Amino acid sequence: MKKRRIFISVILFICLVLGVSYPIIMNHLVVDEKPVKSDVIIVPEGQEYIRASKASEMLHEGYSRSDKIIISPMVDTNAEIYEEFGVEFEQIIPETEATSTYENAVHTLEIMEENGFDSAIVTSSDYHMLRTKMIYERVNRDYDFELTFVAAYQVVDGELVTWDEAGNELKEVAKKEFWKYWGYLLGLYHFIDV
């Protein structure tokens, strides 16, 4: 009987924590710092048009001292999208191994070290930025690079909007970030591809 009460108490506590944390996490998904001139721009890709658009825009505005973008992972379809935005093949540093945001961070920061870079702008979809910032900062403990986190917003009817104003489909994608954020918070990326 006592074990059952403890079990029920633990379940209720977990439900309470998740219930209280849901609006907090969802209201803070967007991390958007002002871009600063850095050695390179990093894009943890999900083959999303808006990530390529934002990275290319910052590249053309001179925010990358090296005039390079690290794309992780780089696939054929990414190259075509970046080419549409006027990014030359020589301006891309491809990373081809990553299968998760954690691996994006591990591999791109290794590339930064190999190239002698000290700073980077990390850009991703607005709803993906809270988790992106958390994992990049964790992995960056081994390097101490200067990282700036800049969100790429959704385009709806020619206007830039946040994920929660971009329609139901994107809201469903963003809701998954709640669970992924908890997975990353608990370090599950060491065991499963989150």
mmCIF file with all atom_site columns, C-alpha atoms in Angstrom:
data_model
loop_
_atom_site.group_PDB
_atom_site.id
_atom_site.type_symbol
_atom_site.label_atom_id
_atom_site.label_alt_id
_atom_site.label_comp_id
_atom_site.label_asym_id
_atom_site.label_entity_id
_atom_site.label_seq_id
_atom_site.pdbx_PDB_ins_code
_atom_site.Cartn_x
_atom_site.Cartn_y
_atom_site.Cartn_z
_atom_site.occupancy
_atom_site.B_iso_or_equiv
_atom_site.pdbx_formal_charge
_atom_site.auth_seq_id
_atom_site.auth_comp_id
_atom_site.auth_asym_id
_atom_site.auth_atom_id
_atom_site.pdbx_PDB_model_num
ATOM 1   C CA . MET A 1 1   ? 0.000  0.000  0.000   1.00 0.00 ? 1   MET A CA 1
ATOM 2   C CA . LYS A 1 2   ? 2.832  2.410  0.876   1.00 0.00 ? 2   LYS A CA 1
ATOM 3   C CA . LYS A 1 3   ? 4.651  1.643  -2.395  1.00 0.00 ? 3   LYS A CA 1
ATOM 4   C CA . ARG A 1 4   ? 1.465  2.340  -4.311  1.00 0.00 ? 4   ARG A CA 1
ATOM 5   C CA . ARG A 1 5   ? 1.059  5.756  -2.630  1.00 0.00 ? 5   ARG A CA 1
ATOM 6   C CA . ILE A 1 6   ? 4.684  6.610  -3.384  1.00 0.00 ? 6   ILE A CA 1
ATOM 7   C CA . PHE A 1 7   ? 4.198  5.558  -7.013  1.00 0.00 ? 7   PHE A CA 1
ATOM 8   C CA . ILE A 1 8   ? 1.025  7.657  -7.337  1.00 0.00 ? 8   ILE A CA 1
ATOM 9   C CA . SER A 1 9   ? 2.756  10.612 -5.668  1.00 0.00 ? 9   SER A CA 1
ATOM 10  C CA . VAL A 1 10  ? 5.685  10.385 -8.099  1.00 0.00 ? 10  VAL A CA 1
ATOM 11  C CA . ILE A 1 11  ? 3.322  10.229 -11.088 1.00 0.00 ? 11  ILE A CA 1
ATOM 12  C CA . LEU A 1 12  ? 1.350  13.217 -9.802  1.00 0.00 ? 12  LEU A CA 1
ATOM 13  C CA . PHE A 1 13  ? 4.573  15.156 -9.208  1.00 0.00 ? 13  PHE A CA 1
ATOM 14  C CA . ILE A 1 14  ? 5.788  14.440 -12.753 1.00 0.00 ? 14  ILE A CA 1
ATOM 15  C CA . CYS A 1 15  ? 2.417  15.500 -14.179 1.00 0.00 ? 15  CYS A CA 1
ATOM 16  C CA . LEU A 1 16  ? 2.553  18.707 -12.136 1.00 0.00 ? 16  LEU A CA 1
ATOM 17  C CA . VAL A 1 17  ? 6.090  19.512 -13.311 1.00 0.00 ? 17  VAL A CA 1
ATOM 18  C CA . LEU A 1 18  ? 5.178  18.860 -16.945 1.00 0.00 ? 18  LEU A CA 1
ATOM 19  C CA . GLY A 1 19  ? 1.933  20.813 -16.656 1.00 0.00 ? 19  GLY A CA 1
ATOM 20  C CA . VAL A 1 20  ? 3.610  23.828 -15.089 1.00 0.00 ? 20  VAL A CA 1
ATOM 21  C CA . SER A 1 21  ? 6.615  23.726 -17.430 1.00 0.00 ? 21  SER A CA 1
ATOM 22  C CA . TYR A 1 22  ? 4.594  23.448 -20.655 1.00 0.00 ? 22  TYR A CA 1
ATOM 23  C CA . PRO A 1 23  ? 3.501  27.101 -20.932 1.00 0.00 ? 23  PRO A CA 1
ATOM 24  C CA . ILE A 1 24  ? 6.872  28.311 -19.664 1.00 0.00 ? 24  ILE A CA 1
ATOM 25  C CA . ILE A 1 25  ? 8.828  26.363 -22.277 1.00 0.00 ? 25  ILE A CA 1
ATOM 26  C CA . MET A 1 26  ? 6.391  27.059 -25.108 1.00 0.00 ? 26  MET A CA 1
ATOM 27  C CA . ASN A 1 27  ? 6.417  30.801 -24.363 1.00 0.00 ? 27  ASN A CA 1
ATOM 28  C CA . HIS A 1 28  ? 10.223 30.857 -24.468 1.00 0.00 ? 28  HIS A CA 1
ATOM 29  C CA . LEU A 1 29  ? 10.974 28.748 -27.560 1.00 0.00 ? 29  LEU A CA 1
ATOM 30  C CA . VAL A 1 30  ? 12.134 31.802 -29.494 1.00 0.00 ? 30  VAL A CA 1
ATOM 31  C CA . VAL A 1 31  ? 15.642 32.914 -28.612 1.00 0.00 ? 31  VAL A CA 1
ATOM 32  C CA . ASP A 1 32  ? 16.652 35.794 -30.847 1.00 0.00 ? 32  ASP A CA 1
ATOM 33  C CA . GLU A 1 33  ? 19.761 37.812 -30.138 1.00 0.00 ? 33  GLU A CA 1
ATOM 34  C CA . LYS A 1 34  ? 20.994 40.696 -32.226 1.00 0.00 ? 34  LYS A CA 1
ATOM 35  C CA . PRO A 1 35  ? 23.486 39.400 -34.818 1.00 0.00 ? 35  PRO A CA 1
ATOM 36  C CA . VAL A 1 36  ? 27.081 40.465 -34.295 1.00 0.00 ? 36  VAL A CA 1
ATOM 37  C CA . LYS A 1 37  ? 29.964 40.125 -36.716 1.00 0.00 ? 37  LYS A CA 1
ATOM 38  C CA . SER A 1 38  ? 31.448 36.681 -36.104 1.00 0.00 ? 38  SER A CA 1
ATOM 39  C CA . ASP A 1 39  ? 33.982 34.366 -37.710 1.00 0.00 ? 39  ASP A CA 1
ATOM 40  C CA . VAL A 1 40  ? 31.333 32.099 -39.245 1.00 0.00 ? 40  VAL A CA 1
ATOM 41  C CA . ILE A 1 41  ? 27.602 31.388 -39.427 1.00 0.00 ? 41  ILE A CA 1
ATOM 42  C CA . ILE A 1 42  ? 26.318 27.955 -38.359 1.00 0.00 ? 42  ILE A CA 1
ATOM 43  C CA . VAL A 1 43  ? 23.025 26.487 -39.549 1.00 0.00 ? 43  VAL A CA 1
ATOM 44  C CA . PRO A 1 44  ? 21.824 23.327 -37.799 1.00 0.00 ? 44  PRO A CA 1
ATOM 45  C CA . GLU A 1 45  ? 19.714 22.306 -40.777 1.00 0.00 ? 45  GLU A CA 1
ATOM 46  C CA . GLY A 1 46  ? 16.383 20.693 -40.982 1.00 0.00 ? 46  GLY A CA 1
ATOM 47  C CA . GLN A 1 47  ? 16.269 21.475 -44.708 1.00 0.00 ? 47  GLN A CA 1
ATOM 48  C CA . GLU A 1 48  ? 14.082 24.439 -43.943 1.00 0.00 ? 48  GLU A CA 1
ATOM 49  C CA . TYR A 1 49  ? 13.925 27.286 -46.403 1.00 0.00 ? 49  TYR A CA 1
ATOM 50  C CA . ILE A 1 50  ? 13.767 29.937 -43.679 1.00 0.00 ? 50  ILE A CA 1
ATOM 51  C CA . ARG A 1 51  ? 17.029 28.799 -42.066 1.00 0.00 ? 51  ARG A CA 1
ATOM 52  C CA . ALA A 1 52  ? 18.844 29.081 -45.384 1.00 0.00 ? 52  ALA A CA 1
ATOM 53  C CA . SER A 1 53  ? 17.198 32.436 -46.032 1.00 0.00 ? 53  SER A CA 1
ATOM 54  C CA . LYS A 1 54  ? 18.286 33.902 -42.678 1.00 0.00 ? 54  LYS A CA 1
ATOM 55  C CA . ALA A 1 55  ? 21.824 32.521 -42.887 1.00 0.00 ? 55  ALA A CA 1
ATOM 56  C CA . SER A 1 56  ? 22.236 33.795 -46.448 1.00 0.00 ? 56  SER A CA 1
ATOM 57  C CA . GLU A 1 57  ? 20.886 37.205 -45.501 1.00 0.00 ? 57  GLU A CA 1
ATOM 58  C CA . MET A 1 58  ? 23.401 37.527 -42.655 1.00 0.00 ? 58  MET A CA 1
ATOM 59  C CA . LEU A 1 59  ? 26.212 36.274 -44.902 1.00 0.00 ? 59  LEU A CA 1
ATOM 60  C CA . HIS A 1 60  ? 25.405 38.917 -47.537 1.00 0.00 ? 60  HIS A CA 1
ATOM 61  C CA . GLU A 1 61  ? 25.177 41.588 -44.826 1.00 0.00 ? 61  GLU A CA 1
ATOM 62  C CA . GLY A 1 62  ? 28.770 40.810 -43.801 1.00 0.00 ? 62  GLY A CA 1
ATOM 63  C CA . TYR A 1 63  ? 28.184 39.108 -40.451 1.00 0.00 ? 63  TYR A CA 1
ATOM 64  C CA . SER A 1 64  ? 30.599 36.272 -41.331 1.00 0.00 ? 64  SER A CA 1
ATOM 65  C CA . ARG A 1 65  ? 34.233 37.453 -41.255 1.00 0.00 ? 65  ARG A CA 1
ATOM 66  C CA . SER A 1 66  ? 35.299 34.314 -43.123 1.00 0.00 ? 66  SER A CA 1
ATOM 67  C CA . ASP A 1 67  ? 32.463 34.778 -45.629 1.00 0.00 ? 67  ASP A CA 1
ATOM 68  C CA . LYS A 1 68  ? 31.475 31.164 -44.830 1.00 0.00 ? 68  LYS A CA 1
ATOM 69  C CA . ILE A 1 69  ? 28.482 29.229 -43.522 1.00 0.00 ? 69  ILE A CA 1
ATOM 70  C CA . ILE A 1 70  ? 28.767 25.841 -41.813 1.00 0.00 ? 70  ILE A CA 1
ATOM 71  C CA . ILE A 1 71  ? 25.735 23.777 -42.833 1.00 0.00 ? 71  ILE A CA 1
ATOM 72  C CA . SER A 1 72  ? 24.956 20.725 -40.720 1.00 0.00 ? 72  SER A CA 1
ATOM 73  C CA . PRO A 1 73  ? 24.078 18.346 -42.215 1.00 0.00 ? 73  PRO A CA 1
ATOM 74  C CA . MET A 1 74  ? 24.785 19.305 -45.791 1.00 0.00 ? 74  MET A CA 1
ATOM 75  C CA . VAL A 1 75  ? 22.776 17.424 -48.410 1.00 0.00 ? 75  VAL A CA 1
ATOM 76  C CA . ASP A 1 76  ? 22.136 18.015 -52.103 1.00 0.00 ? 76  ASP A CA 1
ATOM 77  C CA . THR A 1 77  ? 18.806 19.759 -51.550 1.00 0.00 ? 77  THR A CA 1
ATOM 78  C CA . ASN A 1 78  ? 20.401 22.238 -49.113 1.00 0.00 ? 78  ASN A CA 1
ATOM 79  C CA . ALA A 1 79  ? 22.963 23.242 -51.728 1.00 0.00 ? 79  ALA A CA 1
ATOM 80  C CA . GLU A 1 80  ? 20.221 24.088 -54.208 1.00 0.00 ? 80  GLU A CA 1
ATOM 81  C CA . ILE A 1 81  ? 18.366 26.227 -51.661 1.00 0.00 ? 81  ILE A CA 1
ATOM 82  C CA . TYR A 1 82  ? 21.506 28.142 -50.676 1.00 0.00 ? 82  TYR A CA 1
ATOM 83  C CA . GLU A 1 83  ? 22.362 28.632 -54.340 1.00 0.00 ? 83  GLU A CA 1
ATOM 84  C CA . GLU A 1 84  ? 18.916 30.233 -54.803 1.00 0.00 ? 84  GLU A CA 1
ATOM 85  C CA . PHE A 1 85  ? 19.913 32.732 -52.112 1.00 0.00 ? 85  PHE A CA 1
ATOM 86  C CA . GLY A 1 86  ? 23.167 33.604 -53.866 1.00 0.00 ? 86  GLY A CA 1
ATOM 87  C CA . VAL A 1 87  ? 25.527 31.579 -51.662 1.00 0.00 ? 87  VAL A CA 1
ATOM 88  C CA . GLU A 1 88  ? 28.458 30.189 -53.641 1.00 0.00 ? 88  GLU A CA 1
ATOM 89  C CA . PHE A 1 89  ? 29.596 26.599 -53.100 1.00 0.00 ? 89  PHE A CA 1
ATOM 90  C CA . GLU A 1 90  ? 32.980 27.919 -51.888 1.00 0.00 ? 90  GLU A CA 1
ATOM 91  C CA . GLN A 1 91  ? 31.212 29.819 -49.109 1.00 0.00 ? 91  GLN A CA 1
ATOM 92  C CA . ILE A 1 92  ? 29.812 26.622 -47.612 1.00 0.00 ? 92  ILE A CA 1
ATOM 93  C CA . ILE A 1 93  ? 31.637 24.451 -45.105 1.00 0.00 ? 93  ILE A CA 1
ATOM 94  C CA . PRO A 1 94  ? 29.683 21.191 -45.260 1.00 0.00 ? 94  PRO A CA 1
ATOM 95  C CA . GLU A 1 95  ? 29.130 18.905 -42.292 1.00 0.00 ? 95  GLU A CA 1
ATOM 96  C CA . THR A 1 96  ? 27.612 15.609 -43.407 1.00 0.00 ? 96  THR A CA 1
ATOM 97  C CA . GLU A 1 97  ? 27.379 13.366 -40.336 1.00 0.00 ? 97  GLU A CA 1
ATOM 98  C CA . ALA A 1 98  ? 24.836 14.968 -37.960 1.00 0.00 ? 98  ALA A CA 1
ATOM 99  C CA . THR A 1 99  ? 21.456 13.344 -37.443 1.00 0.00 ? 99  THR A CA 1
ATOM 100 C CA . SER A 1 100 ? 20.287 15.410 -34.441 1.00 0.00 ? 100 SER A CA 1
ATOM 101 C CA . THR A 1 101 ? 20.655 18.870 -32.962 1.00 0.00 ? 101 THR A CA 1
ATOM 102 C CA . TYR A 1 102 ? 23.144 17.456 -30.448 1.00 0.00 ? 102 TYR A CA 1
ATOM 103 C CA . GLU A 1 103 ? 25.287 16.078 -33.269 1.00 0.00 ? 103 GLU A CA 1
ATOM 104 C CA . ASN A 1 104 ? 24.925 19.397 -35.133 1.00 0.00 ? 104 ASN A CA 1
ATOM 105 C CA . ALA A 1 105 ? 26.527 21.085 -32.121 1.00 0.00 ? 105 ALA A CA 1
ATOM 106 C CA . VAL A 1 106 ? 29.266 18.488 -31.669 1.00 0.00 ? 106 VAL A CA 1
ATOM 107 C CA . HIS A 1 107 ? 30.322 18.448 -35.329 1.00 0.00 ? 107 HIS A CA 1
ATOM 108 C CA . THR A 1 108 ? 30.010 22.159 -36.106 1.00 0.00 ? 108 THR A CA 1
ATOM 109 C CA . LEU A 1 109 ? 31.988 23.229 -33.035 1.00 0.00 ? 109 LEU A CA 1
ATOM 110 C CA . GLU A 1 110 ? 34.685 20.716 -34.014 1.00 0.00 ? 110 GLU A CA 1
ATOM 111 C CA . ILE A 1 111 ? 34.757 22.331 -37.456 1.00 0.00 ? 111 ILE A CA 1
ATOM 112 C CA . MET A 1 112 ? 35.089 25.743 -35.825 1.00 0.00 ? 112 MET A CA 1
ATOM 113 C CA . GLU A 1 113 ? 38.118 24.532 -33.867 1.00 0.00 ? 113 GLU A CA 1
ATOM 114 C CA . GLU A 1 114 ? 39.682 22.924 -36.958 1.00 0.00 ? 114 GLU A CA 1
ATOM 115 C CA . ASN A 1 115 ? 39.328 26.204 -38.862 1.00 0.00 ? 115 ASN A CA 1
ATOM 116 C CA . GLY A 1 116 ? 40.635 28.391 -36.052 1.00 0.00 ? 116 GLY A CA 1
ATOM 117 C CA . PHE A 1 117 ? 37.331 30.208 -35.598 1.00 0.00 ? 117 PHE A CA 1
ATOM 118 C CA . ASP A 1 118 ? 36.566 31.841 -32.231 1.00 0.00 ? 118 ASP A CA 1
ATOM 119 C CA . SER A 1 119 ? 32.999 33.060 -32.759 1.00 0.00 ? 119 SER A CA 1
ATOM 120 C CA . ALA A 1 120 ? 29.844 32.109 -34.613 1.00 0.00 ? 120 ALA A CA 1
ATOM 121 C CA . ILE A 1 121 ? 26.248 33.073 -35.192 1.00 0.00 ? 121 ILE A CA 1
ATOM 122 C CA . VAL A 1 122 ? 24.007 30.031 -34.797 1.00 0.00 ? 122 VAL A CA 1
ATOM 123 C CA . THR A 1 123 ? 20.708 30.371 -36.648 1.00 0.00 ? 123 THR A CA 1
ATOM 124 C CA . SER A 1 124 ? 17.755 28.028 -36.799 1.00 0.00 ? 124 SER A CA 1
ATOM 125 C CA . SER A 1 125 ? 13.964 28.125 -36.963 1.00 0.00 ? 125 SER A CA 1
ATOM 126 C CA . ASP A 1 126 ? 12.459 30.313 -34.260 1.00 0.00 ? 126 ASP A CA 1
ATOM 127 C CA . TYR A 1 127 ? 10.658 27.417 -32.525 1.00 0.00 ? 127 TYR A CA 1
ATOM 128 C CA . HIS A 1 128 ? 13.918 25.402 -32.464 1.00 0.00 ? 128 HIS A CA 1
ATOM 129 C CA . MET A 1 129 ? 16.117 28.058 -30.852 1.00 0.00 ? 129 MET A CA 1
ATOM 130 C CA . LEU A 1 130 ? 15.618 27.331 -27.128 1.00 0.00 ? 130 LEU A CA 1
ATOM 131 C CA . ARG A 1 131 ? 16.830 23.746 -27.494 1.00 0.00 ? 131 ARG A CA 1
ATOM 132 C CA . THR A 1 132 ? 19.498 24.755 -30.000 1.00 0.00 ? 132 THR A CA 1
ATOM 133 C CA . LYS A 1 133 ? 20.919 27.328 -27.604 1.00 0.00 ? 133 LYS A CA 1
ATOM 134 C CA . MET A 1 134 ? 20.852 24.903 -24.678 1.00 0.00 ? 134 MET A CA 1
ATOM 135 C CA . ILE A 1 135 ? 22.753 22.143 -26.492 1.00 0.00 ? 135 ILE A CA 1
ATOM 136 C CA . TYR A 1 136 ? 25.245 24.465 -28.192 1.00 0.00 ? 136 TYR A CA 1
ATOM 137 C CA . GLU A 1 137 ? 26.059 26.050 -24.842 1.00 0.00 ? 137 GLU A CA 1
ATOM 138 C CA . ARG A 1 138 ? 26.537 22.610 -23.263 1.00 0.00 ? 138 ARG A CA 1
ATOM 139 C CA . VAL A 1 139 ? 28.852 21.386 -26.014 1.00 0.00 ? 139 VAL A CA 1
ATOM 140 C CA . ASN A 1 140 ? 30.624 24.763 -26.078 1.00 0.00 ? 140 ASN A CA 1
ATOM 141 C CA . ARG A 1 141 ? 31.842 24.219 -22.504 1.00 0.00 ? 141 ARG A CA 1
ATOM 142 C CA . ASP A 1 142 ? 34.695 22.260 -24.093 1.00 0.00 ? 142 ASP A CA 1
ATOM 143 C CA . TYR A 1 143 ? 35.638 25.175 -26.374 1.00 0.00 ? 143 TYR A CA 1
ATOM 144 C CA . ASP A 1 144 ? 34.483 28.506 -24.949 1.00 0.00 ? 144 ASP A CA 1
ATOM 145 C CA . PHE A 1 145 ? 33.616 29.996 -28.340 1.00 0.00 ? 145 PHE A CA 1
ATOM 146 C CA . GLU A 1 146 ? 31.627 33.206 -28.503 1.00 0.00 ? 146 GLU A CA 1
ATOM 147 C CA . LEU A 1 147 ? 28.211 32.179 -29.812 1.00 0.00 ? 147 LEU A CA 1
ATOM 148 C CA . THR A 1 148 ? 25.284 34.392 -30.785 1.00 0.00 ? 148 THR A CA 1
ATOM 149 C CA . PHE A 1 149 ? 21.848 32.857 -31.369 1.00 0.00 ? 149 PHE A CA 1
ATOM 150 C CA . VAL A 1 150 ? 19.659 34.400 -34.079 1.00 0.00 ? 150 VAL A CA 1
ATOM 151 C CA . ALA A 1 151 ? 16.188 33.078 -34.912 1.00 0.00 ? 151 ALA A CA 1
ATOM 152 C CA . ALA A 1 152 ? 14.870 32.558 -38.426 1.00 0.00 ? 152 ALA A CA 1
ATOM 153 C CA . TYR A 1 153 ? 11.189 33.495 -38.536 1.00 0.00 ? 153 TYR A CA 1
ATOM 154 C CA . GLN A 1 154 ? 8.418  32.034 -40.649 1.00 0.00 ? 154 GLN A CA 1
ATOM 155 C CA . VAL A 1 155 ? 7.163  33.847 -43.746 1.00 0.00 ? 155 VAL A CA 1
ATOM 156 C CA . VAL A 1 156 ? 3.378  34.112 -44.091 1.00 0.00 ? 156 VAL A CA 1
ATOM 157 C CA . ASP A 1 157 ? 1.882  36.290 -46.822 1.00 0.00 ? 157 ASP A CA 1
ATOM 158 C CA . GLY A 1 158 ? 5.236  38.029 -47.270 1.00 0.00 ? 158 GLY A CA 1
ATOM 159 C CA . GLU A 1 159 ? 5.533  38.908 -43.564 1.00 0.00 ? 159 GLU A CA 1
ATOM 160 C CA . LEU A 1 160 ? 7.925  37.479 -40.962 1.00 0.00 ? 160 LEU A CA 1
ATOM 161 C CA . VAL A 1 161 ? 5.970  35.935 -38.103 1.00 0.00 ? 161 VAL A CA 1
ATOM 162 C CA . THR A 1 162 ? 6.698  33.718 -35.121 1.00 0.00 ? 162 THR A CA 1
ATOM 163 C CA . TRP A 1 163 ? 5.866  30.017 -35.174 1.00 0.00 ? 163 TRP A CA 1
ATOM 164 C CA . ASP A 1 164 ? 2.637  30.505 -33.208 1.00 0.00 ? 164 ASP A CA 1
ATOM 165 C CA . GLU A 1 165 ? 1.310  32.871 -35.894 1.00 0.00 ? 165 GLU A CA 1
ATOM 166 C CA . ALA A 1 166 ? 2.287  30.658 -38.829 1.00 0.00 ? 166 ALA A CA 1
ATOM 167 C CA . GLY A 1 167 ? -0.606 28.209 -38.855 1.00 0.00 ? 167 GLY A CA 1
ATOM 168 C CA . ASN A 1 168 ? -1.660 24.960 -37.258 1.00 0.00 ? 168 ASN A CA 1
ATOM 169 C CA . GLU A 1 169 ? 0.831  22.745 -39.055 1.00 0.00 ? 169 GLU A CA 1
ATOM 170 C CA . LEU A 1 170 ? 3.783  24.619 -37.610 1.00 0.00 ? 170 LEU A CA 1
ATOM 171 C CA . LYS A 1 171 ? 2.130  24.755 -34.182 1.00 0.00 ? 171 LYS A CA 1
ATOM 172 C CA . GLU A 1 172 ? 2.084  20.955 -34.199 1.00 0.00 ? 172 GLU A CA 1
ATOM 173 C CA . VAL A 1 173 ? 5.786  20.875 -35.099 1.00 0.00 ? 173 VAL A CA 1
ATOM 174 C CA . ALA A 1 174 ? 6.561  23.369 -32.330 1.00 0.00 ? 174 ALA A CA 1
ATOM 175 C CA . LYS A 1 175 ? 4.619  21.351 -29.744 1.00 0.00 ? 175 LYS A CA 1
ATOM 176 C CA . LYS A 1 176 ? 7.094  18.506 -30.261 1.00 0.00 ? 176 LYS A CA 1
ATOM 177 C CA . GLU A 1 177 ? 9.811  20.887 -29.081 1.00 0.00 ? 177 GLU A CA 1
ATOM 178 C CA . PHE A 1 178 ? 8.377  20.693 -25.559 1.00 0.00 ? 178 PHE A CA 1
ATOM 179 C CA . TRP A 1 179 ? 9.141  16.976 -25.355 1.00 0.00 ? 179 TRP A CA 1
ATOM 180 C CA . LYS A 1 180 ? 12.452 17.311 -27.185 1.00 0.00 ? 180 LYS A CA 1
ATOM 181 C CA . TYR A 1 181 ? 13.485 20.106 -24.828 1.00 0.00 ? 181 TYR A CA 1
ATOM 182 C CA . TRP A 1 182 ? 12.808 17.867 -21.812 1.00 0.00 ? 182 TRP A CA 1
ATOM 183 C CA . GLY A 1 183 ? 14.723 15.068 -23.536 1.00 0.00 ? 183 GLY A CA 1
ATOM 184 C CA . TYR A 1 184 ? 17.696 17.358 -24.012 1.00 0.00 ? 184 TYR A CA 1
ATOM 185 C CA . LEU A 1 185 ? 17.377 18.777 -20.514 1.00 0.00 ? 185 LEU A CA 1
ATOM 186 C CA . LEU A 1 186 ? 17.670 15.221 -19.188 1.00 0.00 ? 186 LEU A CA 1
ATOM 187 C CA . GLY A 1 187 ? 20.574 14.363 -21.520 1.00 0.00 ? 187 GLY A CA 1
ATOM 188 C CA . LEU A 1 188 ? 18.678 11.700 -23.459 1.00 0.00 ? 188 LEU A CA 1
ATOM 189 C CA . TYR A 1 189 ? 20.525 12.729 -26.639 1.00 0.00 ? 189 TYR A CA 1
ATOM 190 C CA . HIS A 1 190 ? 23.403 10.549 -25.361 1.00 0.00 ? 190 HIS A CA 1
ATOM 191 C CA . PHE A 1 191 ? 21.182 7.476  -25.702 1.00 0.00 ? 191 PHE A CA 1
ATOM 192 C CA . ILE A 1 192 ? 18.649 8.200  -28.446 1.00 0.00 ? 192 ILE A CA 1
ATOM 193 C CA . ASP A 1 193 ? 18.600 10.316 -31.586 1.00 0.00 ? 193 ASP A CA 1
ATOM 194 C CA . VAL A 1 194 ? 16.357 13.159 -30.419 1.00 0.00 ? 194 VAL A CA 1
#
